[in-house]
Amino acid sequence: MNILILGGGGREHSLAWAILQNPKCDTLIVAPGNAGIKQIARCVEIDISNSTQVKNLAKDESIDLVIIGPEAPLALGIADQLRISGVRVFGPSAHAAKLETSKSFTKDICATAKIPTAKFAHFFSPEAAENYIRSKTYPIVIKADGLAAGKGVVVAFDEITALQAINNLFAGQLGDVKNGVLVEEFIDGEEASLFVLCDGEEILPIGTAQDHKKVGEGDIGLNTGGMGAYSPAPVLTAEIQSKAIQQIIYPTIKEMKQRGIPYQGVLYAGLMINDGTPYLIEYNVRFGDPEAQVLMMRLGAQALDLIQATCEARLSEMQVNWANDHAICIVMATKGYPQNFCKGSEIKGLDKLSQTSHEMCFHAGTKIGKNGAIIANSGRVLNATARGATLKEAHNIAYSMIKAIEWSEGFYRQDIGWRALD
């Protein structure tokens, strides 16, 4: 099978790593890829938001399956265009992708299907939003209705913070607000992520994870795309996971089908667990990053079988073969991230790291510089990812990997996994 992965981050590196373990994969191409992916697969520089370029590449390389990593190409309808041209795709249509690209769309699904979620109000002007929040008790949650790379959410514990968040959002500083801003009630509890595959009819749970969005240790500071993750998530017990599937996932898929928008791909539910009850915080229509890294570390070669079955509407035949293991991912980022940071610093020591089924350093934002040097090319740059019989064992391996990396311009949190380890 000839496979094309669209994307160039840590998520796509981990997907490539898992897929290459499966003998069904004859050829793997990643567009555009990064310095780490180039070590295991062929990378091609194209604009993955350009459907013509993507379709031409798929045709020229006789691609049998395209796996779309990031949310932006899905929002632009790249999956739709590929399907029209006869290429098999893992990823939802642009209409179905509105579960992530439009929070108001998801809220409407929740209201119709009676899915437990936070109450909200929707605004298209800062004045209306400001008048509303002056009447609220705190904390409250303020969100961009569109895509925001994981940074368009502010939990405001006072009116000053809430008003500033409204101003920043409508100024375009925290995400796409052409569809407005949502102000939600705050649901207290512990947050976790549930991942399922869906083929339009059936669903198959493929794992749980918890990530660390905040830049600072102790989960404080600015929101980021994610500073680390671990799997499984202890808070998502079998009982709570069953509740989430029956009360949130199945009703969503049923309602989407009734609206003529069948969902195919991975569905990532961000949940808040309050007193044993799961509430939907948000949906993402692709693998999380860095959650994909820990899931792929645990799934390995079977990831491709599961993806293929999703595309072929055969999920009813599949099951996930889990080992009794744990995985953790530590993100190394460029100093200054998630605000101002400088690209171009050199990273050394990566050649000393092992590359096994128990430890991998996935590249998120790297490129190859002069004389083959690895250069930091983004905010989040490396993902030290490890698997162990216990989370503590995986934690120790991952942090030993971090210590072997020579990168003076990088930083990382030293407390990833603290909730589960405590």
XYZ file of C-alpha atoms in Angstrom:
422
model
C 0.000 0.000 0.000
C 1.287 3.464 -0.926
C 0.451 5.952 1.825
C 0.610 9.740 1.999
C 0.503 11.615 5.313
C -0.255 15.337 5.230
C 1.466 17.404 7.911
C 4.844 18.117 9.381
C 4.628 17.999 13.169
C 5.139 15.568 16.010
C 1.721 14.041 15.403
C 2.665 13.181 11.822
C 6.091 11.857 12.835
C 4.464 9.482 15.324
C 1.868 8.376 12.753
C 4.631 7.707 10.214
C 6.657 5.766 12.799
C 3.694 3.526 13.705
C 2.558 2.955 10.121
C 6.027 1.961 8.936
C 5.970 -0.944 11.393
C 3.088 -2.500 9.478
C 4.090 -4.715 6.517
C 1.047 -3.454 4.575
C 2.910 -0.190 4.051
C 5.004 -0.429 0.874
C 5.764 3.262 0.365
C 5.306 6.166 2.764
C 5.434 9.822 1.732
C 4.931 12.737 4.133
C 4.168 16.264 2.957
C 5.851 18.468 3.966
C 7.391 16.526 6.867
C 10.304 17.677 9.016
C 13.924 16.778 9.759
C 12.966 13.773 11.884
C 10.445 12.406 9.437
C 13.046 12.635 6.667
C 15.058 10.014 8.533
C 12.322 7.401 8.086
C 10.220 8.455 5.060
C 10.341 10.489 1.863
C 9.213 14.076 2.347
C 7.759 16.243 -0.396
C 7.420 20.025 -0.185
C 3.891 20.983 -1.212
C 1.212 23.297 0.132
C -1.114 20.862 1.886
C -3.913 23.451 1.866
C -3.853 23.422 -1.945
C -6.144 20.637 -3.149
C -4.649 20.631 -6.648
C -1.123 20.074 -5.352
C -2.304 17.341 -2.986
C -4.341 15.559 -5.687
C -1.467 15.752 -8.173
C 0.952 14.268 -5.658
C -1.476 11.444 -4.856
C -1.916 10.710 -8.571
C 1.782 10.904 -9.448
C 2.776 8.577 -6.596
C -0.129 6.109 -7.067
C -1.268 6.740 -3.498
C -3.762 4.264 -2.058
C -4.474 6.080 1.196
C -4.108 9.688 2.373
C -4.017 10.382 6.117
C -4.691 14.030 6.966
C -2.931 15.098 10.153
C -3.774 18.772 10.913
C -7.183 20.373 11.193
C -6.622 23.202 8.660
C -6.650 21.006 5.489
C -9.762 19.258 6.800
C -11.496 22.599 7.303
C -10.589 23.548 3.728
C -12.187 20.408 2.318
C -9.034 18.608 1.181
C -10.611 15.279 2.167
C -13.677 16.060 0.015
C -11.541 16.903 -3.017
C -9.480 13.733 -2.688
C -12.580 11.561 -2.412
C -14.058 13.186 -5.510
C -10.880 12.257 -7.387
C -11.187 8.647 -6.219
C -8.531 8.580 -3.478
C -9.210 6.866 -0.156
C -8.886 9.337 2.729
C -8.687 9.128 6.509
C -10.349 12.291 7.744
C -13.813 13.873 7.820
C -15.441 16.080 5.217
C -15.281 19.852 5.646
C -18.913 19.826 6.782
C -18.275 17.123 9.385
C -15.087 18.928 10.463
C -17.316 21.724 11.776
C -17.375 19.711 14.996
C -13.982 21.353 15.540
C -14.030 24.393 13.298
C -17.291 25.793 14.697
C -17.981 25.516 18.419
C -21.489 26.902 17.885
C -22.172 24.057 15.420
C -21.106 21.546 18.078
C -23.248 23.274 20.699
C -26.236 22.952 18.375
C -25.523 19.223 17.967
C -25.316 18.931 21.759
C -28.606 20.753 22.270
C -30.448 18.580 19.751
C -28.951 15.299 20.991
C -29.157 16.286 24.691
C -25.425 15.861 25.203
C -24.065 17.094 28.570
C -21.962 20.217 27.991
C -21.483 23.718 29.357
C -24.211 26.343 28.918
C -23.131 29.185 26.648
C -23.926 32.445 24.895
C -22.713 33.402 21.406
C -21.574 36.910 20.427
C -20.462 38.669 17.254
C -19.400 41.983 18.761
C -17.165 42.872 21.714
C -19.762 45.282 23.099
C -22.454 42.615 23.396
C -20.022 40.131 24.936
C -18.734 42.709 27.419
C -22.255 43.627 28.537
C -23.032 39.946 29.054
C -19.956 39.056 31.103
C -20.496 42.039 33.428
C -23.614 40.232 34.646
C -21.908 36.873 35.264
C -20.328 35.252 38.287
C -16.808 33.858 37.936
C -14.993 31.868 36.723
C -16.258 31.814 33.142
C -14.772 30.416 29.934
C -14.275 32.502 26.776
C -13.614 30.812 23.419
C -13.059 31.698 19.801
C -15.717 29.981 17.705
C -13.167 29.021 15.028
C -9.749 27.375 14.869
C -7.127 28.706 17.260
C -4.297 26.099 17.335
C -5.248 25.142 20.893
C -4.812 28.697 22.198
C -8.246 30.279 21.727
C -9.625 29.479 25.193
C -9.363 31.687 28.278
C -10.616 30.720 31.730
C -11.326 34.055 33.411
C -11.491 34.196 37.206
C -12.393 37.886 37.308
C -14.037 40.546 35.178
C -10.777 42.288 34.222
C -9.362 39.079 32.759
C -12.629 38.347 30.960
C -12.809 41.798 29.380
C -9.185 41.544 28.254
C -9.863 38.132 26.719
C -12.834 39.538 24.792
C -10.693 42.394 23.475
C -7.841 40.052 22.504
C -10.163 37.634 20.739
C -11.985 40.248 18.699
C -8.609 41.799 17.863
C -7.647 38.471 16.264
C -4.870 37.684 18.732
C -6.133 34.301 19.961
C -7.821 32.660 16.989
C -10.374 32.920 14.212
C -13.421 34.895 15.378
C -15.204 35.448 12.060
C -17.899 33.156 13.494
C -17.969 35.016 16.803
C -17.031 34.280 20.410
C -18.606 31.931 22.939
C -18.901 32.658 26.647
C -19.476 29.453 28.616
C -20.202 28.470 32.163
C -17.203 27.012 33.984
C -17.426 23.317 34.793
C -15.037 22.309 37.540
C -13.307 18.933 37.471
C -10.454 17.080 35.806
C -9.966 17.258 32.042
C -9.125 14.242 29.878
C -9.307 13.172 26.244
C -11.119 10.216 24.714
C -10.245 9.084 21.177
C -12.557 7.031 18.979
C -12.525 6.002 15.355
C -15.743 6.309 13.390
C -16.571 4.939 9.943
C -19.889 6.757 9.580
C -21.829 4.051 11.410
C -19.703 2.285 13.990
C -17.284 3.673 16.539
C -14.226 2.080 18.135
C -12.536 3.598 21.215
C -8.766 3.622 20.709
C -7.447 5.190 23.886
C -7.468 7.923 26.488
C -4.929 10.594 27.338
C -4.338 13.698 29.406
C -2.293 16.619 28.183
C -0.766 19.721 29.750
C -1.911 22.864 27.944
C -0.291 25.455 30.179
C 3.276 26.536 29.579
C 4.242 26.590 33.257
C 4.802 23.851 35.802
C 1.824 23.183 37.993
C -0.370 23.898 34.951
C -0.069 27.679 35.197
C 0.614 30.427 32.656
C -0.408 30.841 29.041
C -2.165 28.200 26.953
C -0.022 26.355 24.415
C -0.573 23.692 21.800
C 0.422 21.207 24.503
C 3.567 20.764 26.628
C 3.210 17.046 27.224
C 0.776 14.142 27.497
C 0.368 10.658 28.888
C -1.825 7.646 28.193
C -3.972 6.091 29.566
C -5.783 8.757 31.604
C -6.540 7.329 35.067
C -9.529 9.633 35.553
C -11.289 8.015 32.586
C -12.228 4.802 34.350
C -14.061 2.080 32.457
C -17.354 3.291 33.969
C -16.816 6.954 33.061
C -15.560 6.036 29.602
C -18.725 3.993 29.027
C -20.843 6.975 30.108
C -18.956 9.248 27.710
C -19.473 6.869 24.798
C -23.174 6.336 25.488
C -24.096 9.905 26.462
C -21.736 11.938 24.252
C -20.071 10.033 21.389
C -22.928 7.856 20.127
C -25.527 10.663 20.228
C -23.135 12.908 18.284
C -22.526 10.346 15.545
C -26.244 9.531 15.339
C -27.197 13.205 15.046
C -24.509 13.836 12.413
C -25.838 10.934 10.336
C -29.426 12.172 10.679
C -28.304 15.564 9.350
C -26.730 13.907 6.322
C -23.193 14.550 7.578
C -21.745 11.088 8.306
C -18.521 11.277 10.279
C -15.448 9.298 9.164
C -12.083 9.549 10.848
C -10.791 9.987 14.371
C -12.936 11.948 16.807
C -11.170 13.399 19.816
C -13.462 14.391 22.669
C -12.132 16.806 25.252
C -14.034 15.944 28.438
C -14.388 17.446 31.901
C -15.031 14.881 34.610
C -17.085 16.252 37.480
C -18.165 13.933 40.293
C -18.041 10.893 38.007
C -19.985 12.561 35.181
C -18.314 13.415 31.837
C -19.173 16.708 30.114
C -18.143 17.572 26.570
C -15.774 20.542 26.498
C -14.912 20.380 22.807
C -14.386 18.083 19.841
C -11.328 17.869 17.627
C -11.565 16.087 14.291
C -7.972 14.803 14.161
C -5.446 13.226 16.482
C -4.237 15.560 19.198
C -0.669 16.756 19.404
C 1.037 15.606 21.653
C -1.668 13.021 22.425
C -1.047 11.227 19.113
C 2.531 10.579 20.156
C 1.543 8.589 23.250
C -1.287 6.798 21.444
C 0.933 5.767 18.527
C 3.650 4.632 20.933
C 1.111 2.283 22.497
C -0.698 1.214 19.297
C 2.290 0.594 17.047
C 1.708 -1.281 13.777
C -2.003 -1.915 14.380
C -2.653 1.816 13.904
C -2.617 1.306 10.125
C -5.037 -1.637 10.298
C -7.451 0.463 12.349
C -7.156 3.465 10.021
C -7.728 1.278 6.955
C -10.791 -0.340 8.542
C -12.180 3.127 9.292
C -11.867 4.133 5.649
C -13.459 0.890 4.479
C -16.377 0.971 6.981
C -15.175 -2.211 8.690
C -14.801 -1.026 12.287
C -17.374 -3.574 13.469
C -14.777 -6.249 12.653
C -11.946 -4.616 14.599
C -10.654 -4.520 18.135
C -7.694 -2.763 19.717
C -5.049 -5.064 21.124
C -3.718 -3.193 24.126
C -0.659 -4.105 26.110
C -0.861 -3.301 29.818
C 1.422 -0.315 29.403
C 1.744 3.448 29.760
C 3.274 6.135 27.555
C 4.362 9.716 28.159
C 5.511 12.556 25.893
C 7.604 15.530 27.011
C 7.558 18.541 24.687
C 10.721 20.583 24.227
C 9.940 24.105 23.037
C 11.937 27.154 22.018
C 12.490 29.685 24.811
C 9.838 32.385 24.633
C 7.098 30.069 23.365
C 4.080 30.516 23.233
C 4.820 34.205 22.720
C 7.879 35.581 20.939
C 10.619 33.102 20.130
C 13.501 32.868 17.681
C 13.941 30.136 15.103
C 17.282 28.850 13.873
C 19.087 27.467 16.929
C 20.996 24.204 16.488
C 20.092 21.038 18.383
C 22.724 18.439 19.204
C 22.744 15.050 20.876
C 19.785 13.564 19.021
C 22.005 10.937 17.413
C 22.723 9.535 20.892
C 19.089 8.669 21.523
C 17.704 5.179 21.044
C 14.932 4.609 18.523
C 12.968 1.595 19.724
C 9.389 0.526 20.392
C 9.849 1.899 23.921
C 11.510 5.253 23.261
C 11.408 7.711 20.370
C 12.147 11.385 19.998
C 9.519 12.617 17.565
C 10.318 15.873 15.755
C 7.652 18.586 15.833
C 9.293 21.707 14.420
C 12.708 20.972 12.906
C 14.532 21.372 9.629
C 17.907 20.298 8.283
C 20.526 23.038 8.183
C 24.083 23.250 6.897
C 26.171 20.090 7.142
C 23.117 18.106 8.217
C 22.577 20.037 11.455
C 19.138 19.808 13.081
C 17.656 23.290 13.431
C 14.724 24.435 15.569
C 12.078 25.817 13.242
C 9.020 26.377 15.427
C 7.710 26.936 18.949
C 7.235 23.290 19.867
C 10.227 21.429 18.498
C 10.831 17.942 19.962
C 8.746 15.240 21.669
C 10.639 12.835 23.938
C 8.215 9.907 24.062
C 8.556 6.683 26.047
C 6.576 3.595 26.972
C 6.844 1.512 30.135
C 5.071 -1.036 32.299
C 4.149 1.856 34.602
C 3.798 5.576 34.040
C 6.721 6.143 36.390
C 8.938 3.897 34.273
C 7.914 5.707 31.077
C 8.399 9.063 32.838
C 11.959 8.193 33.864
C 12.901 7.048 30.349
C 11.465 10.167 28.709
C 13.241 12.565 31.050
C 16.533 10.712 30.626
C 16.114 11.250 26.872
C 15.548 14.976 27.437
C 18.748 15.255 29.472
C 20.793 13.783 26.609
C 19.653 16.518 24.204
C 22.001 19.479 23.867
C 19.900 22.540 23.112
C 20.536 25.711 25.100
C 17.613 27.544 23.475
C 15.088 24.880 24.475
C 12.972 24.411 27.582
C 10.500 21.863 28.916
C 8.228 21.277 31.878
C 9.620 18.958 34.523
C 6.251 17.864 35.909
C 4.509 16.160 32.983
C 2.210 13.453 34.319
C 2.067 14.891 37.829
C -1.641 14.222 38.327
C -1.384 10.527 37.524
C 1.940 10.106 39.317
C 0.548 11.720 42.460
